[in-house]
PDB file of C-alpha atoms in Angstrom:
ATOM      1  CA  UNK A   1       3.037  37.855 -14.080  1.00 98.00           C
ATOM      2  CA  UNK A   2       1.046  34.968 -12.639  1.00 99.00           C
ATOM      3  CA  UNK A   3      -2.309  35.697 -11.001  1.00 99.00           C
ATOM      4  CA  UNK A   4      -3.528  33.221  -8.405  1.00 99.00           C
ATOM      5  CA  UNK A   5      -7.321  33.371  -8.040  1.00 98.00           C
ATOM      6  CA  UNK A   6      -9.071  31.745  -5.109  1.00 98.00           C
ATOM      7  CA  UNK A   7     -12.672  31.913  -3.919  1.00 97.00           C
ATOM      8  CA  UNK A   8     -14.457  31.553  -0.598  1.00 97.00           C
ATOM      9  CA  UNK A   9     -17.785  29.779  -0.308  1.00 92.00           C
ATOM     10  CA  UNK A  10     -20.825  31.550   1.073  1.00 93.00           C
ATOM     11  CA  UNK A  11     -20.868  31.438   4.913  1.00 91.00           C
ATOM     12  CA  UNK A  12     -24.281  29.729   4.745  1.00 89.00           C
ATOM     13  CA  UNK A  13     -22.678  26.775   2.966  1.00 85.00           C
ATOM     14  CA  UNK A  14     -19.977  26.026   5.516  1.00 86.00           C
ATOM     15  CA  UNK A  15     -19.813  23.938   8.660  1.00 83.00           C
ATOM     16  CA  UNK A  16     -17.635  26.502  10.460  1.00 90.00           C
ATOM     17  CA  UNK A  17     -16.788  29.714   8.613  1.00 92.00           C
ATOM     18  CA  UNK A  18     -14.022  30.543  11.063  1.00 93.00           C
ATOM     19  CA  UNK A  19     -12.373  27.294   9.997  1.00 93.00           C
ATOM     20  CA  UNK A  20     -12.885  28.241   6.333  1.00 94.00           C
ATOM     21  CA  UNK A  21     -10.945  31.450   6.974  1.00 96.00           C
ATOM     22  CA  UNK A  22      -8.228  29.551   8.841  1.00 96.00           C
ATOM     23  CA  UNK A  23      -7.800  27.246   5.842  1.00 96.00           C
ATOM     24  CA  UNK A  24      -7.570  30.297   3.561  1.00 97.00           C
ATOM     25  CA  UNK A  25      -4.911  31.816   5.798  1.00 98.00           C
ATOM     26  CA  UNK A  26      -2.772  28.694   5.399  1.00 97.00           C
ATOM     27  CA  UNK A  27      -3.320  28.713   1.631  1.00 98.00           C
ATOM     28  CA  UNK A  28      -2.225  32.342   1.381  1.00 99.00           C
ATOM     29  CA  UNK A  29       0.872  31.590   3.464  1.00 98.00           C
ATOM     30  CA  UNK A  30       1.773  29.029   0.818  1.00 98.00           C
ATOM     31  CA  UNK A  31       1.130  31.383  -2.098  1.00 99.00           C
ATOM     32  CA  UNK A  32       3.068  34.368  -0.766  1.00 98.00           C
ATOM     33  CA  UNK A  33       6.256  32.381  -0.224  1.00 98.00           C
ATOM     34  CA  UNK A  34       6.780  32.244  -4.007  1.00 99.00           C
ATOM     35  CA  UNK A  35      10.435  32.443  -5.014  1.00 98.00           C
ATOM     36  CA  UNK A  36       9.461  34.996  -7.693  1.00 98.00           C
ATOM     37  CA  UNK A  37       7.812  38.278  -6.724  1.00 97.00           C
ATOM     38  CA  UNK A  38       6.031  38.597 -10.065  1.00 98.00           C
ATOM     39  CA  UNK A  39       2.607  37.398  -8.942  1.00 99.00           C
ATOM     40  CA  UNK A  40      -0.678  38.636  -7.505  1.00 99.00           C
ATOM     41  CA  UNK A  41      -3.249  36.815  -5.354  1.00 99.00           C
ATOM     42  CA  UNK A  42      -6.936  37.657  -5.831  1.00 99.00           C
ATOM     43  CA  UNK A  43      -9.421  36.390  -3.231  1.00 99.00           C
ATOM     44  CA  UNK A  44     -13.153  36.581  -3.980  1.00 98.00           C
ATOM     45  CA  UNK A  45     -15.754  36.061  -1.271  1.00 98.00           C
ATOM     46  CA  UNK A  46     -18.893  37.261   0.483  1.00 97.00           C
ATOM     47  CA  UNK A  47     -17.124  38.390   3.640  1.00 96.00           C
ATOM     48  CA  UNK A  48     -13.721  39.983   4.054  1.00 97.00           C
ATOM     49  CA  UNK A  49     -11.487  37.662   6.130  1.00 97.00           C
ATOM     50  CA  UNK A  50     -11.038  38.571   9.785  1.00 97.00           C
ATOM     51  CA  UNK A  51      -7.241  38.392   9.456  1.00 97.00           C
ATOM     52  CA  UNK A  52      -5.000  40.885   7.667  1.00 97.00           C
ATOM     53  CA  UNK A  53      -4.210  39.780   4.132  1.00 98.00           C
ATOM     54  CA  UNK A  54      -0.527  39.338   3.244  1.00 97.00           C
ATOM     55  CA  UNK A  55       1.233  41.576   0.751  1.00 96.00           C
ATOM     56  CA  UNK A  56       0.387  41.081  -2.930  1.00 97.00           C
ATOM     57  CA  UNK A  57      -3.117  39.918  -1.985  1.00 98.00           C
ATOM     58  CA  UNK A  58      -6.332  41.743  -2.856  1.00 98.00           C
ATOM     59  CA  UNK A  59      -9.861  40.927  -1.775  1.00 99.00           C
ATOM     60  CA  UNK A  60     -12.952  41.326  -3.945  1.00 99.00           C
ATOM     61  CA  UNK A  61     -16.171  41.333  -1.940  1.00 98.00           C
ATOM     62  CA  UNK A  62     -19.355  40.117  -3.609  1.00 97.00           C
ATOM     63  CA  UNK A  63     -22.948  39.958  -2.423  1.00 95.00           C
ATOM     64  CA  UNK A  64     -23.907  36.757  -4.225  1.00 95.00           C
ATOM     65  CA  UNK A  65     -26.644  34.711  -2.508  1.00 93.00           C
ATOM     66  CA  UNK A  66     -25.952  31.191  -1.237  1.00 92.00           C
ATOM     67  CA  UNK A  67     -25.959  28.703  -4.132  1.00 89.00           C
ATOM     68  CA  UNK A  68     -27.924  26.199  -2.053  1.00 87.00           C
ATOM     69  CA  UNK A  69     -30.418  26.345   0.797  1.00 82.00           C
ATOM     70  CA  UNK A  70     -28.569  23.459   2.429  1.00 81.00           C
ATOM     71  CA  UNK A  71     -26.395  24.377   5.397  1.00 78.00           C
ATOM     72  CA  UNK A  72     -22.850  23.033   5.283  1.00 74.00           C
ATOM     73  CA  UNK A  73     -20.315  22.354   2.518  1.00 73.00           C
ATOM     74  CA  UNK A  74     -21.942  19.311   0.868  1.00 67.00           C
ATOM     75  CA  UNK A  75     -24.261  21.181  -1.488  1.00 72.00           C
ATOM     76  CA  UNK A  76     -23.803  19.051  -4.604  1.00 79.00           C
ATOM     77  CA  UNK A  77     -21.690  19.791  -7.689  1.00 83.00           C
ATOM     78  CA  UNK A  78     -24.104  22.173  -9.434  1.00 89.00           C
ATOM     79  CA  UNK A  79     -24.182  24.625  -6.525  1.00 90.00           C
ATOM     80  CA  UNK A  80     -20.397  24.425  -6.156  1.00 90.00           C
ATOM     81  CA  UNK A  81     -19.789  25.077  -9.860  1.00 92.00           C
ATOM     82  CA  UNK A  82     -22.242  27.985  -9.889  1.00 94.00           C
ATOM     83  CA  UNK A  83     -20.784  29.680  -6.823  1.00 94.00           C
ATOM     84  CA  UNK A  84     -17.112  28.984  -7.511  1.00 94.00           C
ATOM     85  CA  UNK A  85     -17.442  29.621 -11.245  1.00 95.00           C
ATOM     86  CA  UNK A  86     -19.064  33.042 -10.932  1.00 97.00           C
ATOM     87  CA  UNK A  87     -16.604  34.077  -8.221  1.00 97.00           C
ATOM     88  CA  UNK A  88     -13.660  32.884 -10.302  1.00 97.00           C
ATOM     89  CA  UNK A  89     -15.027  34.985 -13.150  1.00 98.00           C
ATOM     90  CA  UNK A  90     -15.077  38.003 -10.826  1.00 98.00           C
ATOM     91  CA  UNK A  91     -11.429  37.222 -10.058  1.00 98.00           C
ATOM     92  CA  UNK A  92     -10.630  37.167 -13.780  1.00 98.00           C
ATOM     93  CA  UNK A  93     -12.368  40.517 -14.209  1.00 98.00           C
ATOM     94  CA  UNK A  94     -10.461  42.012 -11.269  1.00 99.00           C
ATOM     95  CA  UNK A  95      -7.202  40.653 -12.710  1.00 99.00           C
ATOM     96  CA  UNK A  96      -7.472  43.028 -15.685  1.00 98.00           C
ATOM     97  CA  UNK A  97      -6.046  45.784 -13.507  1.00 97.00           C
ATOM     98  CA  UNK A  98      -2.822  43.824 -13.043  1.00 98.00           C
ATOM     99  CA  UNK A  99      -2.424  42.592 -16.650  1.00 98.00           C
ATOM    100  CA  UNK A 100      -1.229  39.080 -15.742  1.00 99.00           C
ATOM    101  CA  UNK A 101       0.221  36.786 -18.372  1.00 99.00           C
ATOM    102  CA  UNK A 102      -1.141  33.638 -16.721  1.00 99.00           C
ATOM    103  CA  UNK A 103      -3.841  32.599 -14.266  1.00 98.00           C
ATOM    104  CA  UNK A 104      -3.915  29.720 -11.799  1.00 98.00           C
ATOM    105  CA  UNK A 105      -7.150  28.957  -9.960  1.00 97.00           C
ATOM    106  CA  UNK A 106      -6.425  27.760  -6.422  1.00 98.00           C
ATOM    107  CA  UNK A 107      -8.880  26.136  -4.028  1.00 96.00           C
ATOM    108  CA  UNK A 108      -8.902  28.064  -0.749  1.00 96.00           C
ATOM    109  CA  UNK A 109      -7.720  25.075   1.285  1.00 95.00           C
ATOM    110  CA  UNK A 110      -4.853  23.843  -0.908  1.00 97.00           C
ATOM    111  CA  UNK A 111      -1.148  24.648  -1.184  1.00 98.00           C
ATOM    112  CA  UNK A 112       1.075  25.614  -4.129  1.00 99.00           C
ATOM    113  CA  UNK A 113       4.783  24.940  -4.644  1.00 99.00           C
ATOM    114  CA  UNK A 114       6.994  27.962  -4.024  1.00 99.00           C
ATOM    115  CA  UNK A 115       8.591  27.767  -7.488  1.00 99.00           C
ATOM    116  CA  UNK A 116       5.415  27.791  -9.599  1.00 99.00           C
ATOM    117  CA  UNK A 117       5.474  31.534 -10.341  1.00 99.00           C
ATOM    118  CA  UNK A 118       9.189  31.444 -11.171  1.00 99.00           C
ATOM    119  CA  UNK A 119       8.706  28.463 -13.493  1.00 99.00           C
ATOM    120  CA  UNK A 120       5.806  30.083 -15.345  1.00 99.00           C
ATOM    121  CA  UNK A 121       7.352  33.541 -15.625  1.00 98.00           C
ATOM    122  CA  UNK A 122      10.542  32.051 -17.084  1.00 98.00           C
ATOM    123  CA  UNK A 123       8.560  30.583 -20.001  1.00 98.00           C
ATOM    124  CA  UNK A 124       6.633  33.413 -21.682  1.00 98.00           C
ATOM    125  CA  UNK A 125       4.560  32.562 -24.705  1.00 97.00           C
ATOM    126  CA  UNK A 126       3.518  29.080 -23.597  1.00 98.00           C
ATOM    127  CA  UNK A 127      -0.198  28.311 -23.576  1.00 99.00           C
ATOM    128  CA  UNK A 128      -0.354  26.719 -20.150  1.00 98.00           C
ATOM    129  CA  UNK A 129       0.351  23.792 -17.862  1.00 99.00           C
ATOM    130  CA  UNK A 130      -1.437  21.249 -15.722  1.00 98.00           C
ATOM    131  CA  UNK A 131      -0.423  19.549 -12.480  1.00 98.00           C
ATOM    132  CA  UNK A 132       0.067  15.932 -13.507  1.00 97.00           C
ATOM    133  CA  UNK A 133       1.350  14.882 -10.106  1.00 97.00           C
ATOM    134  CA  UNK A 134       0.865  16.450  -6.705  1.00 98.00           C
ATOM    135  CA  UNK A 135       0.406  15.523  -3.081  1.00 98.00           C
ATOM    136  CA  UNK A 136      -2.803  14.488  -1.338  1.00 97.00           C
ATOM    137  CA  UNK A 137      -2.432  15.635   2.264  1.00 96.00           C
ATOM    138  CA  UNK A 138      -4.309  15.029   5.513  1.00 95.00           C
ATOM    139  CA  UNK A 139      -3.592  17.389   8.390  1.00 94.00           C
ATOM    140  CA  UNK A 140      -5.512  15.068  10.696  1.00 92.00           C
ATOM    141  CA  UNK A 141      -3.020  12.271   9.921  1.00 94.00           C
ATOM    142  CA  UNK A 142      -0.027  14.554   9.255  1.00 96.00           C
ATOM    143  CA  UNK A 143       0.636  12.403   6.213  1.00 97.00           C
ATOM    144  CA  UNK A 144       0.544  12.597   2.432  1.00 97.00           C
ATOM    145  CA  UNK A 145       0.699  10.550  -0.755  1.00 97.00           C
ATOM    146  CA  UNK A 146       1.954  11.411  -4.228  1.00 97.00           C
ATOM    147  CA  UNK A 147      -0.988  11.370  -6.654  1.00 95.00           C
ATOM    148  CA  UNK A 148      -0.800  10.776 -10.393  1.00 94.00           C
ATOM    149  CA  UNK A 149      -3.397  12.429 -12.644  1.00 93.00           C
ATOM    150  CA  UNK A 150      -3.717  15.027  -9.919  1.00 94.00           C
ATOM    151  CA  UNK A 151      -5.757  17.328 -12.170  1.00 93.00           C
ATOM    152  CA  UNK A 152      -8.640  14.841 -12.197  1.00 90.00           C
ATOM    153  CA  UNK A 153      -9.038  15.146  -8.424  1.00 90.00           C
ATOM    154  CA  UNK A 154      -8.091  18.666  -7.414  1.00 93.00           C
ATOM    155  CA  UNK A 155      -9.094  22.111  -8.645  1.00 91.00           C
ATOM    156  CA  UNK A 156      -5.644  23.559  -7.933  1.00 96.00           C
ATOM    157  CA  UNK A 157      -4.243  22.095 -11.106  1.00 96.00           C
ATOM    158  CA  UNK A 158      -4.320  24.384 -14.180  1.00 97.00           C
ATOM    159  CA  UNK A 159      -2.304  27.389 -15.337  1.00 98.00           C
ATOM    160  CA  UNK A 160      -3.618  29.082 -18.482  1.00 98.00           C
ATOM    161  CA  UNK A 161      -2.771  32.211 -20.476  1.00 98.00           C
ATOM    162  CA  UNK A 162      -4.929  35.043 -19.223  1.00 98.00           C
ATOM    163  CA  UNK A 163      -5.927  36.180 -22.697  1.00 98.00           C
ATOM    164  CA  UNK A 164      -7.210  32.680 -23.522  1.00 98.00           C
ATOM    165  CA  UNK A 165     -10.115  33.244 -21.126  1.00 97.00           C
ATOM    166  CA  UNK A 166     -11.322  36.048 -23.403  1.00 97.00           C
ATOM    167  CA  UNK A 167     -13.078  37.736 -20.494  1.00 98.00           C
ATOM    168  CA  UNK A 168     -16.129  39.566 -21.906  1.00 97.00           C
ATOM    169  CA  UNK A 169     -15.223  43.279 -21.882  1.00 97.00           C
ATOM    170  CA  UNK A 170     -18.654  44.413 -20.692  1.00 97.00           C
ATOM    171  CA  UNK A 171     -18.365  42.493 -17.428  1.00 98.00           C
ATOM    172  CA  UNK A 172     -17.247  44.336 -14.288  1.00 98.00           C
ATOM    173  CA  UNK A 173     -16.697  43.304 -10.686  1.00 98.00           C
ATOM    174  CA  UNK A 174     -20.269  44.553 -10.082  1.00 97.00           C
ATOM    175  CA  UNK A 175     -21.788  42.144 -12.618  1.00 97.00           C
ATOM    176  CA  UNK A 176     -24.458  39.731 -11.437  1.00 95.00           C
ATOM    177  CA  UNK A 177     -24.080  35.977 -11.516  1.00 95.00           C
ATOM    178  CA  UNK A 178     -26.658  35.747 -14.295  1.00 94.00           C
ATOM    179  CA  UNK A 179     -24.778  38.344 -16.358  1.00 97.00           C
ATOM    180  CA  UNK A 180     -21.542  36.409 -15.884  1.00 97.00           C
ATOM    181  CA  UNK A 181     -23.144  33.104 -16.804  1.00 95.00           C
ATOM    182  CA  UNK A 182     -24.762  34.489 -19.944  1.00 96.00           C
ATOM    183  CA  UNK A 183     -21.648  36.394 -21.045  1.00 97.00           C
ATOM    184  CA  UNK A 184     -19.383  33.341 -20.830  1.00 96.00           C
ATOM    185  CA  UNK A 185     -22.053  31.162 -22.439  1.00 93.00           C
ATOM    186  CA  UNK A 186     -21.238  27.490 -22.968  1.00 88.00           C
ATOM    187  CA  UNK A 187     -17.649  28.171 -21.910  1.00 91.00           C
ATOM    188  CA  UNK A 188     -18.714  28.863 -18.321  1.00 93.00           C
ATOM    189  CA  UNK A 189     -18.964  25.285 -17.134  1.00 90.00           C
ATOM    190  CA  UNK A 190     -16.064  24.047 -19.263  1.00 89.00           C
ATOM    191  CA  UNK A 191     -13.323  26.515 -18.381  1.00 88.00           C
ATOM    192  CA  UNK A 192     -14.340  27.294 -14.793  1.00 81.00           C
ATOM    193  CA  UNK A 193     -14.808  23.670 -13.652  1.00 72.00           C
ATOM    194  CA  UNK A 194     -11.494  21.843 -13.325  1.00 64.00           C
ATOM    195  CA  UNK A 195     -12.848  18.381 -14.127  1.00 68.00           C
ATOM    196  CA  UNK A 196     -13.442  19.336 -17.767  1.00 77.00           C
ATOM    197  CA  UNK A 197     -11.159  22.317 -18.282  1.00 92.00           C
ATOM    198  CA  UNK A 198      -7.949  20.630 -19.464  1.00 95.00           C
ATOM    199  CA  UNK A 199      -9.675  18.651 -22.218  1.00 93.00           C
ATOM    200  CA  UNK A 200     -11.657  21.728 -23.261  1.00 94.00           C
ATOM    201  CA  UNK A 201      -8.562  23.887 -23.590  1.00 96.00           C
ATOM    202  CA  UNK A 202      -6.742  21.180 -25.533  1.00 96.00           C
ATOM    203  CA  UNK A 203      -9.713  20.663 -27.847  1.00 95.00           C
ATOM    204  CA  UNK A 204      -9.773  24.398 -28.525  1.00 96.00           C
ATOM    205  CA  UNK A 205      -6.193  24.701 -29.650  1.00 97.00           C
ATOM    206  CA  UNK A 206      -4.134  25.345 -26.528  1.00 98.00           C
ATOM    207  CA  UNK A 207      -0.909  23.374 -26.195  1.00 98.00           C
ATOM    208  CA  UNK A 208      -0.972  22.424 -22.533  1.00 98.00           C
ATOM    209  CA  UNK A 209       2.070  20.862 -20.874  1.00 98.00           C
ATOM    210  CA  UNK A 210       2.441  18.895 -17.633  1.00 98.00           C
ATOM    211  CA  UNK A 211       4.426  20.650 -14.928  1.00 98.00           C
ATOM    212  CA  UNK A 212       7.652  18.682 -14.364  1.00 98.00           C
ATOM    213  CA  UNK A 213       7.349  18.646 -10.563  1.00 98.00           C
ATOM    214  CA  UNK A 214       4.736  18.044  -7.873  1.00 98.00           C
ATOM    215  CA  UNK A 215       3.339  21.562  -7.946  1.00 98.00           C
ATOM    216  CA  UNK A 216       0.345  21.476  -5.585  1.00 98.00           C
ATOM    217  CA  UNK A 217      -1.076  19.864  -2.453  1.00 98.00           C
ATOM    218  CA  UNK A 218      -4.704  18.732  -2.246  1.00 97.00           C
ATOM    219  CA  UNK A 219      -5.833  19.160   1.373  1.00 95.00           C
ATOM    220  CA  UNK A 220      -8.495  16.584   2.304  1.00 93.00           C
ATOM    221  CA  UNK A 221     -10.431  15.485   5.364  1.00 85.00           C
ATOM    222  CA  UNK A 222     -10.654  18.842   7.148  1.00 72.00           C
ATOM    223  CA  UNK A 223     -14.452  19.067   7.412  1.00 61.00           C
ATOM    224  CA  UNK A 224     -15.055  21.779   4.802  1.00 54.00           C
ATOM    225  CA  UNK A 225     -14.396  19.762   1.641  1.00 56.00           C
ATOM    226  CA  UNK A 226     -17.110  19.791  -1.017  1.00 54.00           C
ATOM    227  CA  UNK A 227     -16.603  16.072  -1.673  1.00 59.00           C
ATOM    228  CA  UNK A 228     -15.650  12.988   0.326  1.00 62.00           C
ATOM    229  CA  UNK A 229     -12.153  12.409  -1.051  1.00 75.00           C
ATOM    230  CA  UNK A 230      -9.794  11.313   1.701  1.00 82.00           C
ATOM    231  CA  UNK A 231      -6.345   9.926   2.389  1.00 89.00           C
ATOM    232  CA  UNK A 232      -7.050   6.222   2.860  1.00 88.00           C
ATOM    233  CA  UNK A 233      -4.547   3.436   3.476  1.00 92.00           C
ATOM    234  CA  UNK A 234      -0.849   3.675   4.236  1.00 94.00           C
ATOM    235  CA  UNK A 235       0.640   7.109   3.606  1.00 95.00           C
ATOM    236  CA  UNK A 236       3.961   8.884   3.719  1.00 96.00           C
ATOM    237  CA  UNK A 237       4.613  10.611   7.047  1.00 97.00           C
ATOM    238  CA  UNK A 238       5.056  14.376   7.077  1.00 97.00           C
ATOM    239  CA  UNK A 239       8.418  15.374   5.616  1.00 96.00           C
ATOM    240  CA  UNK A 240      10.425  18.583   5.455  1.00 96.00           C
ATOM    241  CA  UNK A 241       9.600  19.242   1.788  1.00 96.00           C
ATOM    242  CA  UNK A 242       6.002  19.966   2.765  1.00 98.00           C
ATOM    243  CA  UNK A 243       7.301  22.846   4.856  1.00 98.00           C
ATOM    244  CA  UNK A 244      10.064  24.017   2.536  1.00 98.00           C
ATOM    245  CA  UNK A 245       8.064  23.849  -0.708  1.00 98.00           C
ATOM    246  CA  UNK A 246       4.486  24.470   0.476  1.00 99.00           C
ATOM    247  CA  UNK A 247       4.719  26.206   3.903  1.00 98.00           C
ATOM    248  CA  UNK A 248       2.844  23.337   5.589  1.00 98.00           C
ATOM    249  CA  UNK A 249       3.679  22.924   9.268  1.00 97.00           C
ATOM    250  CA  UNK A 250       3.524  19.549  11.057  1.00 97.00           C
ATOM    251  CA  UNK A 251       0.328  18.803  12.980  1.00 96.00           C
ATOM    252  CA  UNK A 252       1.557  15.830  15.063  1.00 95.00           C
ATOM    253  CA  UNK A 253       4.645  14.628  16.866  1.00 97.00           C
ATOM    254  CA  UNK A 254       6.913  12.264  14.881  1.00 95.00           C
ATOM    255  CA  UNK A 255       5.761   9.252  16.901  1.00 96.00           C
ATOM    256  CA  UNK A 256       2.084  10.103  16.511  1.00 96.00           C
ATOM    257  CA  UNK A 257       2.634  10.707  12.793  1.00 96.00           C
ATOM    258  CA  UNK A 258       4.108   7.242  12.288  1.00 96.00           C
ATOM    259  CA  UNK A 259       1.066   5.726  14.000  1.00 95.00           C
ATOM    260  CA  UNK A 260      -1.347   7.740  11.842  1.00 93.00           C
ATOM    261  CA  UNK A 261       0.584   6.814   8.686  1.00 95.00           C
ATOM    262  CA  UNK A 262       1.106   3.085   9.255  1.00 95.00           C
ATOM    263  CA  UNK A 263      -1.004   2.070  12.263  1.00 92.00           C
ATOM    264  CA  UNK A 264      -4.720   1.463  12.734  1.00 88.00           C
ATOM    265  CA  UNK A 265      -5.796   4.804  11.192  1.00 81.00           C
ATOM    266  CA  UNK A 266      -4.231   3.619   7.930  1.00 86.00           C
ATOM    267  CA  UNK A 267      -6.447   0.525   7.911  1.00 85.00           C
ATOM    268  CA  UNK A 268      -9.662   2.495   7.505  1.00 79.00           C
ATOM    269  CA  UNK A 269     -11.160   1.170   4.245  1.00 71.00           C
ATOM    270  CA  UNK A 270     -12.280   3.329   1.350  1.00 67.00           C
ATOM    271  CA  UNK A 271     -15.908   2.257   0.945  1.00 64.00           C
ATOM    272  CA  UNK A 272     -16.764   4.749  -1.774  1.00 61.00           C
ATOM    273  CA  UNK A 273     -17.928   3.367  -5.095  1.00 62.00           C
ATOM    274  CA  UNK A 274     -16.619   5.293  -8.116  1.00 64.00           C
ATOM    275  CA  UNK A 275     -19.295   6.530 -10.480  1.00 62.00           C
ATOM    276  CA  UNK A 276     -18.913   4.990 -13.964  1.00 64.00           C
ATOM    277  CA  UNK A 277     -17.826   7.464 -16.622  1.00 57.00           C
ATOM    278  CA  UNK A 278     -20.957   6.874 -18.708  1.00 57.00           C
ATOM    279  CA  UNK A 279     -23.097   8.048 -15.785  1.00 59.00           C
ATOM    280  CA  UNK A 280     -21.277  11.364 -15.457  1.00 66.00           C
ATOM    281  CA  UNK A 281     -23.531  14.211 -16.609  1.00 68.00           C
ATOM    282  CA  UNK A 282     -22.498  16.321 -19.584  1.00 72.00           C
ATOM    283  CA  UNK A 283     -23.631  19.393 -17.670  1.00 82.00           C
ATOM    284  CA  UNK A 284     -24.230  19.851 -13.960  1.00 83.00           C
ATOM    285  CA  UNK A 285     -25.949  23.189 -14.502  1.00 88.00           C
ATOM    286  CA  UNK A 286     -28.473  22.090 -17.128  1.00 84.00           C
ATOM    287  CA  UNK A 287     -31.239  21.572 -14.563  1.00 82.00           C
ATOM    288  CA  UNK A 288     -29.881  23.801 -11.806  1.00 87.00           C
ATOM    289  CA  UNK A 289     -31.883  26.742 -10.498  1.00 85.00           C
ATOM    290  CA  UNK A 290     -30.067  28.866  -7.913  1.00 85.00           C
ATOM    291  CA  UNK A 291     -32.216  29.693  -4.881  1.00 78.00           C
ATOM    292  CA  UNK A 292     -33.605  33.181  -4.442  1.00 66.00           C
ATOM    293  CA  UNK A 293     -33.362  34.105  -8.109  1.00 48.00           C
ATOM    294  CA  UNK A 294     -34.765  37.571  -7.377  1.00 53.00           C
ATOM    295  CA  UNK A 295     -31.451  38.483  -5.756  1.00 45.00           C
ATOM    296  CA  UNK A 296     -29.519  38.090  -9.015  1.00 37.00           C
ATOM    297  CA  UNK A 297     -29.904  41.780  -9.686  1.00 42.00           C
ATOM    298  CA  UNK A 298     -28.860  42.840  -6.190  1.00 46.00           C
ATOM    299  CA  UNK A 299     -25.189  42.067  -6.592  1.00 45.00           C
ATOM    300  CA  UNK A 300     -22.391  44.483  -5.798  1.00 45.00           C
ATOM    301  CA  UNK A 301     -18.653  43.935  -5.617  1.00 49.00           C
ATOM    302  CA  UNK A 302     -15.820  46.018  -4.321  1.00 51.00           C
ATOM    303  CA  UNK A 303     -12.083  45.601  -4.641  1.00 52.00           C
ATOM    304  CA  UNK A 304      -9.903  46.278  -1.610  1.00 53.00           C
ATOM    305  CA  UNK A 305      -6.134  46.170  -1.455  1.00 48.00           C
ATOM    306  CA  UNK A 306      -3.690  45.205   1.226  1.00 47.00           C
ATOM    307  CA  UNK A 307      -2.125  48.347   2.613  1.00 36.00           C
TER     308      UNK A 307
END
């Protein structure tokens, strides 16, 4: 079995939480069209979604405080890693009940190929895989581009044996963020943050393999992204494979899509300056102090199933 784990940010750290839930709904539509039924989807968040969850989806509600006092999604990497990492850990704890063989963390605005679960379940005993190539997609432009080294850009990019996470047995879905952080120790930031996870797993003995197909879609430019990645320049217009493989519906007419893909919108320059590798911190959490530390002990979680 493959367990998909996705997390929702705190409502305080969103521009429009209704839009956050709409993005999740599209992500779940992608996940539940898997060609294999041997999967489970675990969603972890502070507020149960307003819509009915699809079959094979469970929701774990937590009472974690906002990771940043800043309103909106751009809270900085430390707050994102703290919030997403502790919620992903709750998802791993909740997954015990289902005894999955593998886990794939999925960002709650992305899309996953319909054959991922079938591919993984047909290869028992492997250590894991990464998404070497995938699509970057803009709903605003109704266009996409195939991305190499996809796992460097998108969190929906790793599949790992569940037992490799070695989830501390004393942790429960009622554990506090501090308890989770201390129990995972130095592994917390390395295995629960996608930018470093592949190298960490490989350096610790796992034989990771690239998936042989474009297995995920990185959804950018929708207003709730944590970072400013975008689909700049000429792009491929929406095509039927996005619908057939990822359950993505078109957002523009064909004529409007051609204009957004090749016309003036495609000429918008990418003015971002990449940060040199030597300036990247070795730890984002080293000097991070979550706000309202007194609330660490006031955490409760509950697991609810789809009827």
